[in-house]
PDB file of C-alpha atoms in Angstrom:
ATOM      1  CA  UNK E   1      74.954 -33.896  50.615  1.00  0.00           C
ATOM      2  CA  UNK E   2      78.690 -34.701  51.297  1.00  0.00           C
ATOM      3  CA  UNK E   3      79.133 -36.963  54.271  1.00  0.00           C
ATOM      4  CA  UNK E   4      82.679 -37.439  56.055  1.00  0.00           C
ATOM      5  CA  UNK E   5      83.903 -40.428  56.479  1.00  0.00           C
ATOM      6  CA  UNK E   6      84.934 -41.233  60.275  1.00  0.00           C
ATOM      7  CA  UNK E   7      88.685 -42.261  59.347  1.00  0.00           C
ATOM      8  CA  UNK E   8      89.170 -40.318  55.920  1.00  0.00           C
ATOM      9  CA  UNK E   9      92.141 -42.256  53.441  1.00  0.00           C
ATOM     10  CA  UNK E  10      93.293 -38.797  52.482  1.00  0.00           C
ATOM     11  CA  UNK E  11      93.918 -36.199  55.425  1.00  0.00           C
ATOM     12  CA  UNK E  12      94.071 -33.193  53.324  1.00  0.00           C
ATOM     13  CA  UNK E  13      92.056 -32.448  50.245  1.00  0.00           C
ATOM     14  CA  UNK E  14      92.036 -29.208  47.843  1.00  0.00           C
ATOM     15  CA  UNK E  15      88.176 -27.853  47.116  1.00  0.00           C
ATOM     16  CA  UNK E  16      87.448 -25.910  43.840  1.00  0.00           C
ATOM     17  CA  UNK E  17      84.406 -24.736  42.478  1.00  0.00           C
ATOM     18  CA  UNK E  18      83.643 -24.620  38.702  1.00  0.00           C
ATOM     19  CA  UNK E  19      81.482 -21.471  38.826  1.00  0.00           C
ATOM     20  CA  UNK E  20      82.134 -19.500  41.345  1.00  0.00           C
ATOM     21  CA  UNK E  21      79.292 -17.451  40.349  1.00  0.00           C
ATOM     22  CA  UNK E  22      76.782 -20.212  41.490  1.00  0.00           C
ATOM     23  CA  UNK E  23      78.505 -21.761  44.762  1.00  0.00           C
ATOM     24  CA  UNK E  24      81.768 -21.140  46.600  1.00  0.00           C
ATOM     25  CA  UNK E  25      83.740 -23.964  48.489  1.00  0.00           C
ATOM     26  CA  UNK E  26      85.906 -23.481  51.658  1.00  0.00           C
ATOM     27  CA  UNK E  27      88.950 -25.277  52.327  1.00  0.00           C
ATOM     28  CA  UNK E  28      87.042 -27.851  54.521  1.00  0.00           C
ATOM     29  CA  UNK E  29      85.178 -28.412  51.959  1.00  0.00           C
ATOM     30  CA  UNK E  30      81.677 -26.263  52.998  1.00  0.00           C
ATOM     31  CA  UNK E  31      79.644 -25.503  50.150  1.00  0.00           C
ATOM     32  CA  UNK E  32      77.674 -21.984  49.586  1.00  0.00           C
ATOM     33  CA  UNK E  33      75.316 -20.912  47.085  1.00  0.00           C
ATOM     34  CA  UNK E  34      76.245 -17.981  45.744  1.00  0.00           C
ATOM     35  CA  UNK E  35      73.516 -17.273  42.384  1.00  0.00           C
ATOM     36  CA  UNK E  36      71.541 -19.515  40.484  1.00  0.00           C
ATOM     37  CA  UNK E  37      72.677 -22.238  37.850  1.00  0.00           C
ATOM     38  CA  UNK E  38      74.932 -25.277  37.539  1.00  0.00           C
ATOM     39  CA  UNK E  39      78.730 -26.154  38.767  1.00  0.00           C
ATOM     40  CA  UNK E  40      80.735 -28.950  39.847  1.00  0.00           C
ATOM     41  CA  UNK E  41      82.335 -29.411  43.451  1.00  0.00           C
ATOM     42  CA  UNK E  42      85.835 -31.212  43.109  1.00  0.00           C
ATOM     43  CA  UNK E  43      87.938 -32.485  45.755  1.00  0.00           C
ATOM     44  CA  UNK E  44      91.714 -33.407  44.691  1.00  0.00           C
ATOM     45  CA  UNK E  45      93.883 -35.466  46.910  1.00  0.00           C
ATOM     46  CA  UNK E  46      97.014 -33.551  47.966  1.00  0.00           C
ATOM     47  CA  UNK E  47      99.378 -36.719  48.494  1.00  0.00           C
ATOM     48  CA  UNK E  48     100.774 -36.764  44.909  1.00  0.00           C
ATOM     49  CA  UNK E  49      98.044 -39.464  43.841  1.00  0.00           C
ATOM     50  CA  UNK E  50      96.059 -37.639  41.802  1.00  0.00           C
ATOM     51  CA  UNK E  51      92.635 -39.109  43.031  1.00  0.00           C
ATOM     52  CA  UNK E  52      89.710 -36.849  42.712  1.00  0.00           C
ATOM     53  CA  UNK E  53      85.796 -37.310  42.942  1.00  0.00           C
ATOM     54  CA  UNK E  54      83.519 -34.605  41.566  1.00  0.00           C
ATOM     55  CA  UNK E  55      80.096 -33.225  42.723  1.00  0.00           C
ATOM     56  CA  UNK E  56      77.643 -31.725  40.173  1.00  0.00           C
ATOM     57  CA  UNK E  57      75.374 -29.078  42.333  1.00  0.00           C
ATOM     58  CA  UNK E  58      72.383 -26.886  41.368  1.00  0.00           C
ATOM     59  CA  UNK E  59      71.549 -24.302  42.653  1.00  0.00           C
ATOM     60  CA  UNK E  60      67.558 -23.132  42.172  1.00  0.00           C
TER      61      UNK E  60
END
């Protein structure tokens, strides 16, 4: 589980999903499972720095 951070270094963040077949991801960053199986959750910095962290999720 994701957990913000009370005073967040990056104020806006892009969201993707891997496989959107197995979860979806909103632009604030909620999660749903869509069908079973594997992806990744990325969040990208949108300041030009090009810092990203990556979630793997499964969904059973």
């Amino acid at each position: 589980m994701l957990q913000k951070p009370e005073k967040p270094a990056y104020k806006k963040l892009t969201w993707t999903s891997a496989n959107t077949k197995v979860a979806k991801v909103d632009s604030k960053g909620k999660v749903k499972a869509v069908g079973r199986g594997r992806t990744v959750i990325t969040a990208k910095a949108c300041d030009g720095s090009g810092k990203k962290v990556k979630c793997n999720v499964t969904v059973s």
